[in-house]
Short mmCIF file of C-alpha atoms and ligand atoms in Angstrom, two decimals:
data_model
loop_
_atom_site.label_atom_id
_atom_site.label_comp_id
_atom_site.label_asym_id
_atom_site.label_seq_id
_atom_site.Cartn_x
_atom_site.Cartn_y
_atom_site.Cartn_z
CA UNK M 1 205.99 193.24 127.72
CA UNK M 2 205.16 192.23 131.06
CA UNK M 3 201.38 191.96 132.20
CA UNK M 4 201.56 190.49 135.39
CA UNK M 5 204.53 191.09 137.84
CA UNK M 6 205.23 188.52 141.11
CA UNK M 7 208.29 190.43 142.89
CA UNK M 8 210.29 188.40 145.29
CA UNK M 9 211.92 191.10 147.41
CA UNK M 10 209.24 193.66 147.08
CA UNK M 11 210.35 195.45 150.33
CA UNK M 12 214.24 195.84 149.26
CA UNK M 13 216.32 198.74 146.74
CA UNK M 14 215.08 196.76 143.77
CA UNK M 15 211.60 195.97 144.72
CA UNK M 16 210.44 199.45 145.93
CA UNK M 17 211.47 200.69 142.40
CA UNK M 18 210.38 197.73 141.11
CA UNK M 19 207.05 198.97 142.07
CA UNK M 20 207.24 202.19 141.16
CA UNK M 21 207.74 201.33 137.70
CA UNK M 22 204.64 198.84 137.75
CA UNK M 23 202.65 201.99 139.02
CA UNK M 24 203.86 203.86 136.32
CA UNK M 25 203.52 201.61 133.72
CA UNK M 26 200.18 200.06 134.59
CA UNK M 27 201.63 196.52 135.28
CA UNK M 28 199.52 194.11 137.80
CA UNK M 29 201.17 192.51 141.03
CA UNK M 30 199.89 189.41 141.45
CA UNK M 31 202.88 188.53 144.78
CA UNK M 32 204.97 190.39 146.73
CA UNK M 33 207.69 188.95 149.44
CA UNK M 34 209.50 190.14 152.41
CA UNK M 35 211.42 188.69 154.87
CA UNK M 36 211.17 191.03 158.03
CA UNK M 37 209.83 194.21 156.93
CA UNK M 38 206.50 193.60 158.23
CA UNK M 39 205.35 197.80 157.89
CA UNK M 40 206.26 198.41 154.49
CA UNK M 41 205.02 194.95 153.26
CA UNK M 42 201.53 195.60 154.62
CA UNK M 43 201.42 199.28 152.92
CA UNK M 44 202.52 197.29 149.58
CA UNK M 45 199.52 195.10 149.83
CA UNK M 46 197.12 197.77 150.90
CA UNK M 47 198.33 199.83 147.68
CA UNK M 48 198.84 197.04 145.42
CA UNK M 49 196.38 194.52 146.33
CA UNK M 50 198.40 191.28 145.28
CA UNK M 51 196.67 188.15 145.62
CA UNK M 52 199.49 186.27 147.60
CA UNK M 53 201.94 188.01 150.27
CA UNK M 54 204.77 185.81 151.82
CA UNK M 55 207.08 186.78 154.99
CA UNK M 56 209.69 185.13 156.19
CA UNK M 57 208.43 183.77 159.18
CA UNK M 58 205.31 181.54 160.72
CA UNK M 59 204.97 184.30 163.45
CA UNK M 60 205.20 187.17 161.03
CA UNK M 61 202.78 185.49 158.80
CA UNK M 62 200.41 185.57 161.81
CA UNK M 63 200.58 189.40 162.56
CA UNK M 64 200.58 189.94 158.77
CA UNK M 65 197.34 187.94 158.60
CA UNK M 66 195.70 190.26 161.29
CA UNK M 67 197.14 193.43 159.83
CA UNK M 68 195.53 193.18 156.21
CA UNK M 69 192.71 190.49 157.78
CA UNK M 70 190.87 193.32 155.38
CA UNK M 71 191.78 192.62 152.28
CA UNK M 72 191.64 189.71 149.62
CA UNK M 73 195.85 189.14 150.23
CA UNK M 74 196.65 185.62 151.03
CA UNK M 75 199.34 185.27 153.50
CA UNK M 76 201.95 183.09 153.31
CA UNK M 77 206.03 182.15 154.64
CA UNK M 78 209.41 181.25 154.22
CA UNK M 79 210.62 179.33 151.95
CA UNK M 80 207.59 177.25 150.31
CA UNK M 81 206.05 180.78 150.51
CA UNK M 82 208.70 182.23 147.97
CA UNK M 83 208.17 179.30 146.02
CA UNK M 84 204.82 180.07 146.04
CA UNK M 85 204.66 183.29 144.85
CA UNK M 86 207.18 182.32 141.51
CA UNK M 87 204.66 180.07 140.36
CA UNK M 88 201.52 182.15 141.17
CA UNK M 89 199.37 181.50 137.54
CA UNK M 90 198.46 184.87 137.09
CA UNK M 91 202.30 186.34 136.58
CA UNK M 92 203.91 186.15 133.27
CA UNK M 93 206.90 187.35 134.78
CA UNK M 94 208.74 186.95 138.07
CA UNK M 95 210.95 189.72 139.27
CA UNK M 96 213.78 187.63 141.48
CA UNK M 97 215.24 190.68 143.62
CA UNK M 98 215.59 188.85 146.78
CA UNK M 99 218.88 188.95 148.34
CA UNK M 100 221.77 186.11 148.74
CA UNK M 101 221.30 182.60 146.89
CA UNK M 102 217.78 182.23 148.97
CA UNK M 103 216.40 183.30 145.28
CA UNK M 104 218.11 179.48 143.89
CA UNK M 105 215.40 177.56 144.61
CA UNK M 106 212.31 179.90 144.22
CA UNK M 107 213.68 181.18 140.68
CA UNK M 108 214.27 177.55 139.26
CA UNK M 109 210.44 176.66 140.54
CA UNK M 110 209.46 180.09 138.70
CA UNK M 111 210.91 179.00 136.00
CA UNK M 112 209.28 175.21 135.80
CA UNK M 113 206.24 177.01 136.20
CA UNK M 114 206.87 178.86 132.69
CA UNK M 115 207.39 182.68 133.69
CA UNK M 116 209.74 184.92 132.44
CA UNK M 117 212.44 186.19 135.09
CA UNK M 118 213.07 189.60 135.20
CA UNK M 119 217.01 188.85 137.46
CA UNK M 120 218.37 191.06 139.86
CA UNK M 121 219.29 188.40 142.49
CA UNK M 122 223.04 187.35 140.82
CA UNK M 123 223.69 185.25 143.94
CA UNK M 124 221.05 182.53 142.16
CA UNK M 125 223.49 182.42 138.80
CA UNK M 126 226.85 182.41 140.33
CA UNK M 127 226.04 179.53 142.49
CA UNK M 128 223.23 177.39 140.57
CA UNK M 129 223.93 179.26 136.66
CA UNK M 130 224.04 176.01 135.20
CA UNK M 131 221.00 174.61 136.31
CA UNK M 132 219.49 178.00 136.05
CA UNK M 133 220.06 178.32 132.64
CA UNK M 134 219.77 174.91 131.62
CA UNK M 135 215.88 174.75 132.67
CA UNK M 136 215.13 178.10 131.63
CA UNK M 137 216.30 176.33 127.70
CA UNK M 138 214.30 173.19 128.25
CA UNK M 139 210.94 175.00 129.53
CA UNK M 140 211.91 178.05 126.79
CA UNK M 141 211.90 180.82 129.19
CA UNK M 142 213.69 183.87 129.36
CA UNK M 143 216.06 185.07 131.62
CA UNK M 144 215.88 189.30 131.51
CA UNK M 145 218.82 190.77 133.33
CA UNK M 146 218.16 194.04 135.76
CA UNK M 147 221.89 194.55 137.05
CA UNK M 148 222.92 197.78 135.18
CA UNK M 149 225.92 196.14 133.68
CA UNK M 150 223.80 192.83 132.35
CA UNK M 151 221.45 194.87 131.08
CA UNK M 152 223.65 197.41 129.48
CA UNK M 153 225.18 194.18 127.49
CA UNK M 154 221.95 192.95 126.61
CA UNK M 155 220.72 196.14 125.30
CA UNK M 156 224.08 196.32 123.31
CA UNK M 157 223.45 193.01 121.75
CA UNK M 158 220.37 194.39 120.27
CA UNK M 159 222.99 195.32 117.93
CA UNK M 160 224.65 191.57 117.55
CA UNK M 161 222.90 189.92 114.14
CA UNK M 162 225.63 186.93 115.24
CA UNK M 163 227.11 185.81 118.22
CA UNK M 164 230.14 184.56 116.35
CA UNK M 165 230.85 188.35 115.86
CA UNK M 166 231.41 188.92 119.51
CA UNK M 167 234.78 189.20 120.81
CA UNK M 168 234.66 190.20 124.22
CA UNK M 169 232.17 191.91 127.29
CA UNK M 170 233.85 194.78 129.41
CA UNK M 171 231.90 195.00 132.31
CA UNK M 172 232.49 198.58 133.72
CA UNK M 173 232.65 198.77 137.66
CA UNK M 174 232.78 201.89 139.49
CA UNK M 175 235.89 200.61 142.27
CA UNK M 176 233.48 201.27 145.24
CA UNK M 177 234.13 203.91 148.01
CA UNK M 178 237.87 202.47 148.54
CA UNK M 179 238.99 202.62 144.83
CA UNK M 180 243.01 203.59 144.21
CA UNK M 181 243.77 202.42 148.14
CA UNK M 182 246.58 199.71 149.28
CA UNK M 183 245.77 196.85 151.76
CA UNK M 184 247.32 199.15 154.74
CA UNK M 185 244.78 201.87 153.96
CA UNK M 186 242.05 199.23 154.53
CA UNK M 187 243.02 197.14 157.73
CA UNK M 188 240.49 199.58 160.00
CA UNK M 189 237.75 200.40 157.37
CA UNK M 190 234.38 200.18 159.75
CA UNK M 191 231.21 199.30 158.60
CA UNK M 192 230.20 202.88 157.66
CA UNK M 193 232.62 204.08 155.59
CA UNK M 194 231.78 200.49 153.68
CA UNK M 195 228.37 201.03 153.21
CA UNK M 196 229.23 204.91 151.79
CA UNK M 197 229.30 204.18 148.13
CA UNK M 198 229.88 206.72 145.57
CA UNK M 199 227.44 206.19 143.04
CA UNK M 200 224.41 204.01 143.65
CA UNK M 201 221.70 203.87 146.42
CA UNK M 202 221.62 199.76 147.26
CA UNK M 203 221.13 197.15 149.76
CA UNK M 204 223.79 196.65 152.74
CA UNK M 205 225.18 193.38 150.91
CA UNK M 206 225.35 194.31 147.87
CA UNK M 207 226.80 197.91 148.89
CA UNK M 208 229.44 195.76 150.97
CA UNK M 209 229.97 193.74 148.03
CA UNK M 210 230.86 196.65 145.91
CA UNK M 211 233.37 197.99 148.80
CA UNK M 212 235.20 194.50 148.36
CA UNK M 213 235.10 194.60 144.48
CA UNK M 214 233.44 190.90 144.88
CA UNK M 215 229.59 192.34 143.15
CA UNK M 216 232.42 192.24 140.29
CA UNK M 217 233.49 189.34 140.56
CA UNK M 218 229.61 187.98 141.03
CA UNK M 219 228.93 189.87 138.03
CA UNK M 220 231.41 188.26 135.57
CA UNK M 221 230.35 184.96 137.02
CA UNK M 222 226.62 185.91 135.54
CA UNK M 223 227.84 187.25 132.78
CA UNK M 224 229.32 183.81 131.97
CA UNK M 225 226.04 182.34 132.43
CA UNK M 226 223.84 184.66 131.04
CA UNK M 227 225.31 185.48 127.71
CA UNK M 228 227.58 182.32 127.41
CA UNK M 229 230.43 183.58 127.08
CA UNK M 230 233.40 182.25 128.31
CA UNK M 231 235.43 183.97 131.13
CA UNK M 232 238.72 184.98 129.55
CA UNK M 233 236.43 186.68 126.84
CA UNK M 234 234.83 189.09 129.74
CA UNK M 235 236.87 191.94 130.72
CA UNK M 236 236.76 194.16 134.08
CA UNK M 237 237.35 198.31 133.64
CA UNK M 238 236.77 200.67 136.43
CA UNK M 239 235.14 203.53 135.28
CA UNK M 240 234.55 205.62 138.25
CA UNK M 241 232.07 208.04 137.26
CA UNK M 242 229.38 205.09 136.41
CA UNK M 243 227.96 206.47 133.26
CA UNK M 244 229.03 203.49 130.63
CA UNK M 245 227.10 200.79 132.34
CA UNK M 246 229.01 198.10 130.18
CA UNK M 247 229.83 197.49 126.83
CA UNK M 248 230.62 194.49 123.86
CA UNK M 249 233.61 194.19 121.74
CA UNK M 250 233.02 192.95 117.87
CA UNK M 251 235.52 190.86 116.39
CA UNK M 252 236.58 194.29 114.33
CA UNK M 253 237.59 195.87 117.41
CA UNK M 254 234.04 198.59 117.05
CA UNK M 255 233.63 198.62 120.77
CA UNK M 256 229.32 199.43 121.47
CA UNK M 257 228.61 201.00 124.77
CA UNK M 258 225.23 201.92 126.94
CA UNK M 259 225.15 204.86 128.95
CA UNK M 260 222.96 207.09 131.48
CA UNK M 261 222.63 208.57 134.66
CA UNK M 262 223.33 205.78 137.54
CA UNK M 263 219.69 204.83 138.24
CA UNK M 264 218.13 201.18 138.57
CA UNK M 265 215.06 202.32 137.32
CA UNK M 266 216.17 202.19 133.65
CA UNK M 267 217.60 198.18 133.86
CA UNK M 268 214.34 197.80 136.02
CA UNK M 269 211.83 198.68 133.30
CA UNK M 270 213.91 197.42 130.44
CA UNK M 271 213.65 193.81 131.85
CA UNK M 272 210.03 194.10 132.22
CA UNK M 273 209.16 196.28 128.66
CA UNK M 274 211.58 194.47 126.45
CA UNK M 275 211.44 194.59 123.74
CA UNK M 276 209.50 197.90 124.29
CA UNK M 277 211.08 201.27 125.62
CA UNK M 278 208.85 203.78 127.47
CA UNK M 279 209.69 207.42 128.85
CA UNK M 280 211.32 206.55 132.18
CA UNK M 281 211.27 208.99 135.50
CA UNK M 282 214.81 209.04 135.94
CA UNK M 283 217.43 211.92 134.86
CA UNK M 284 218.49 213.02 131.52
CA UNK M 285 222.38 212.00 130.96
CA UNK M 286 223.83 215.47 130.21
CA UNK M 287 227.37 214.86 129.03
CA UNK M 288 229.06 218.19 128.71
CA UNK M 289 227.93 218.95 132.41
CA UNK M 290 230.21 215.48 133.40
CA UNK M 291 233.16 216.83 131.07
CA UNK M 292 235.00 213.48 131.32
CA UNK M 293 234.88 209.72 131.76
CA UNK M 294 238.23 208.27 133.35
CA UNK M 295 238.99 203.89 132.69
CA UNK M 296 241.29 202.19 134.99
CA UNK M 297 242.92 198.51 135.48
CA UNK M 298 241.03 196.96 138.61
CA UNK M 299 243.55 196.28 141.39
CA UNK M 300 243.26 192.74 141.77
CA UNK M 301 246.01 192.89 144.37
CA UNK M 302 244.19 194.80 146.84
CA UNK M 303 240.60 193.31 146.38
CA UNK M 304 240.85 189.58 146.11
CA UNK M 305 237.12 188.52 146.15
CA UNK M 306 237.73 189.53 142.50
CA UNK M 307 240.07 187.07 142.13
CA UNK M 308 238.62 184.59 144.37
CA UNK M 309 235.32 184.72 141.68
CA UNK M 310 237.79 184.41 138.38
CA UNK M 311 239.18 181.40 140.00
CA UNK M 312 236.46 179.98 140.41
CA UNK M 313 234.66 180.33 137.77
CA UNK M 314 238.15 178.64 135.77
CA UNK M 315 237.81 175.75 138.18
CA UNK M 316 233.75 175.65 137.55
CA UNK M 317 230.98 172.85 139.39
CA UNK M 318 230.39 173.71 142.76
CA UNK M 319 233.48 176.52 143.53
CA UNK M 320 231.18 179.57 142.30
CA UNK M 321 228.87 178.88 144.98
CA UNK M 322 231.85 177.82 147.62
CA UNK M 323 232.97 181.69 147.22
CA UNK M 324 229.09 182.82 146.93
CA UNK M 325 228.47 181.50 149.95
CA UNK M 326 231.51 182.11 151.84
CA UNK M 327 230.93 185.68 151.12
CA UNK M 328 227.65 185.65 152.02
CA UNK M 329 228.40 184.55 155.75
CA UNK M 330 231.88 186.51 155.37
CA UNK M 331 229.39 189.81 154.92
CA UNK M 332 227.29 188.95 157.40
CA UNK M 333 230.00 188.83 160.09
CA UNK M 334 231.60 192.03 159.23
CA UNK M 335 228.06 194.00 159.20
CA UNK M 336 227.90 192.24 162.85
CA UNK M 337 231.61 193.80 163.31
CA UNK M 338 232.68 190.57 164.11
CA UNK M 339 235.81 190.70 160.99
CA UNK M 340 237.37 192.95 159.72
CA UNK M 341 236.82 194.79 156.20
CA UNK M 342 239.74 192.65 154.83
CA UNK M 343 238.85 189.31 156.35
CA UNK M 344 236.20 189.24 153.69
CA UNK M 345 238.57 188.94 151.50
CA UNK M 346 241.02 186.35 153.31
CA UNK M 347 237.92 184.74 154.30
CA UNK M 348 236.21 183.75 150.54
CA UNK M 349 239.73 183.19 149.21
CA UNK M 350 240.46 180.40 152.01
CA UNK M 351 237.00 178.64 151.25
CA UNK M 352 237.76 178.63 147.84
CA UNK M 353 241.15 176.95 148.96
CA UNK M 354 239.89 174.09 151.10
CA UNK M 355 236.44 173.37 150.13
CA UNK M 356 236.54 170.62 147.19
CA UNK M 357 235.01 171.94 144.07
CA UNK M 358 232.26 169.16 142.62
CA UNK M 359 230.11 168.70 139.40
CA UNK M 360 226.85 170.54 139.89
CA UNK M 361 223.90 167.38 138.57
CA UNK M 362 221.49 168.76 140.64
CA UNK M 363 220.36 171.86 143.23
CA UNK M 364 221.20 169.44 146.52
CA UNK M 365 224.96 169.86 145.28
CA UNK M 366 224.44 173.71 145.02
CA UNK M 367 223.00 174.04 148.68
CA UNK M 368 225.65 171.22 149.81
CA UNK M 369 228.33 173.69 148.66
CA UNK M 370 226.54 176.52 149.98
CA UNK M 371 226.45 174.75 153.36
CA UNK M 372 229.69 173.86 153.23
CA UNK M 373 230.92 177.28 152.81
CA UNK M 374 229.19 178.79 155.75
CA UNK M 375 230.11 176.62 157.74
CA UNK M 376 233.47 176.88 156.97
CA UNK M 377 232.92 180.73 157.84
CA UNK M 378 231.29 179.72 161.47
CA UNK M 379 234.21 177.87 162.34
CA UNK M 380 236.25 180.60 161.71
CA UNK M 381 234.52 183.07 163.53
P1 NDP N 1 217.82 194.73 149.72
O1 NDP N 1 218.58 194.24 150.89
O2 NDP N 1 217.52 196.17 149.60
O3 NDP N 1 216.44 193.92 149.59
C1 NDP N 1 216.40 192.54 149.67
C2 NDP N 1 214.97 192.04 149.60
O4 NDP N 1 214.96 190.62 149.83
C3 NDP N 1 214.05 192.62 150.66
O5 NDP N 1 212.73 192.59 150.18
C4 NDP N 1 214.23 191.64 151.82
O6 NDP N 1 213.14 191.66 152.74
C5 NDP N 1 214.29 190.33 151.07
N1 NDP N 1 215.07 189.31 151.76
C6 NDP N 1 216.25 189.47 152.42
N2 NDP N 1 216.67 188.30 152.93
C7 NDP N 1 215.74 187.38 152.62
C8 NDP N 1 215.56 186.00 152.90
N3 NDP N 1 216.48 185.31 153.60
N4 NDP N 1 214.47 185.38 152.44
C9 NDP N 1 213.55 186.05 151.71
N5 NDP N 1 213.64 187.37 151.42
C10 NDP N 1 214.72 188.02 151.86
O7 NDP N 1 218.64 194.21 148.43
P2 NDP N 1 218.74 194.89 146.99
O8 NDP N 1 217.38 195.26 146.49
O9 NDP N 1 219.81 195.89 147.00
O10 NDP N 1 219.30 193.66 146.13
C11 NDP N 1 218.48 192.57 145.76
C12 NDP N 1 219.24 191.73 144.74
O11 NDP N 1 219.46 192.51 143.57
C13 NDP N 1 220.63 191.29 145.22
O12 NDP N 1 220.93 190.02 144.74
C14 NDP N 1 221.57 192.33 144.59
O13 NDP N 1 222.85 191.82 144.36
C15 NDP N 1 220.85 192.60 143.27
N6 NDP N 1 221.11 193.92 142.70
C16 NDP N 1 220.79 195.05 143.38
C17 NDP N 1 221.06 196.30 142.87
C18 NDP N 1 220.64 197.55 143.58
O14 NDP N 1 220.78 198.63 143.02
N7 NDP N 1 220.12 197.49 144.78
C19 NDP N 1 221.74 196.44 141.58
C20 NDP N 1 222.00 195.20 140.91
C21 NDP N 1 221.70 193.98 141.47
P3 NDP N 1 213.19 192.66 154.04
O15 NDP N 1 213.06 194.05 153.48
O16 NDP N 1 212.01 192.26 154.83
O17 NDP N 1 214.50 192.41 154.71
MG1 MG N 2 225.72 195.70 138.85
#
């Protein structure tokens, strides 16, 4: 179980539950990182009294310095700042739950520095999961997933004596707010009506990535990389009510679920308790009250950043990040209402399309791709 928590993303969906589980629990914060939230940041310290805080920015820094001048709280920013709190020595564990593939290079420096990573932040596997997982074998650290889905296969492979008896993964997805609609249905979706999903409380990207079906496509991609399992063995079901958070197939067709009440908290303290399980402060899953659980096909017609992400993970080396990062501009510009709901779509399938797919040897040909990607997006836009 985890001692000693540094949270990258303290401020965001993840992080403020994050913390309330610590609270709860009794875990220590040793870091905690924003990138703008300057308010909530400084209440985090003053309650938590970390030993390192990191902002995004030199001039944030500054104000945060004045702000908590008070306290023991180092300050520090950016980049070498996030890199600074994964490898802070008194953390066992580092909770990645920044957002976008910012989390690359600060979760492969937590992981040289021998923590644990509790990951949320899936952006870091689809575009760097083979160097991710590749040092977390060599310096024998382990990789705890916190997306519901992740962590609802991991807990089912509790069950798993042999990985040879595996047949499959069916990672359930709920079909976002625009499930069962056509293309025409879509051409004048606003920002808004995106960010309404049905089921979970989240971030903006990650809420718009759910609207566009790509967090599915992101998620089979970590699948891949966290379990290593290849990606015709991984299936996609919508299940719209959210209750079966994912489940393995055995090679005798005995399908194993995990299921509960749509809340991050339980995946949260999971990754940081395993292999321990403590009373939790989220709802009891009451099954008679839901009456029934409905499965459909995924339309990948309509939502082609789910086929964008199957592609290329089949074409492997750099493409996973060409789509991450195309989609990471792509959301940026329609939260900015510069593109439309479906140019997201157009937008990561095109990169995919044009930008050369290379071997990954190293994280300069991750961030290469990256770059490459967005600024394929710019010069769209
Ligand atoms: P939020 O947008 O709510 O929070 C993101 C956090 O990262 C905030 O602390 C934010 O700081 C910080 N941040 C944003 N941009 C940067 C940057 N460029 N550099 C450094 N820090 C940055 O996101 P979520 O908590 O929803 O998601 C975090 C990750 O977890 C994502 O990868 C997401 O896909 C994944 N995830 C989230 C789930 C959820 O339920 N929310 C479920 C499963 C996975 P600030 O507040 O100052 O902007
Ligand atoms: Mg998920």
């Amino acid at each position: 179980m985890t001692e000693n928590l540094s949270i990258l993303g303290s401020t965001g969906s993840i992080g403020t539950q994050a913390l309330s589980v610590c609270e709860k629990l009794g875990i220590r914060v040793s870091a905690l990182t924003a990138n703008s939230n300057i308010g909530l940041l400084e209440q985090q310290v003053r309650k938590f009294r970390p030993k390192l805080a990191v902002i995004g920015t030199k001039a944030l820094a500054e104000d945060l310095r004045i702000r908590i001048a008070d306290t023991d709280t180092k300050v520090s920013f950016g980049i070498d700042g996030l890199c600074e709190a994964a490898m802070i020595d008194e953390a066992d564990t580092v909770l990645t739950a920044v957002v976008g593939m910012v989390g690359l290079k600060p979760t492969l420096t937590a992981i040289r520095a021998h923590k644990n990573i509790a990951l949320a932040n899936k952006e870091t596997l689809v575009a760097g999961g083979s160097l991710v997982m590749s040092e977390a074998e060599k310096e024998g650290v382990r990789i705890y997933p916190v997306d519901s889905e992740h962590s609802a296969v991991f807990q089912c492979l509790q069950s798993c004596p042999d990985k040879k008896l595996l047949k499959k993964l069916i990672l359930t997805a709920s079909g976002g707010p625009f499930f069962g609609k056509t293309r025409d249905e879509l051409k004048d979706v606003t920002v808004e009506q995106a960010l309404n999903h049905p089921n979970w409380s989240m971030g903006a990207k990650i809420t718009i990535d759910s609207a566009t079906m790509m967090n599915k496509g992101l998620e089979v991609i970590e699948a891949r990389w966290l379990f290593d399992v290849p990606v015709e063995n991984i299936d996609v079901v919508v299940h719209r009510e959210s209750i079966i958070h994912s489940m393995i197939e055995y090679c005798d067709n005995s399908v194993i679920a995990q299921l509960g009440v749509p809340d991050m908290k339980i995946p949260i303290q999971y990754a940081l308790t395993y292999p321990d399980r403590y009373s939790c402060d989220v709802g009891v899953l009451e099954l008679a009250k839901i009456g029934k659980l409905t499965f459909f096909e995924p339309d990948y017609e309509t939502f082609r950043c789910l086929t964008a992400c199957k592609k290329a993970m089949a074409k492997g080396g750099t493409a996973t990040a060409i789509v991450n990062g195309a989609n990471e501009e792509a959301v940026r510009l329609f939260l900015d209402r510069k593109i439309s709901f479906l140019d997201i779509g157009e937008i990561v399938n095109n990169a995919f399309d044009s930008i050369e797919s290379r071997t990954v040897t190293s994280l300069d040909d991750v961030l290469d791709a990256d770059r490459a990607a967005r600024e394929f997006v710019k010069g769209i836009g």
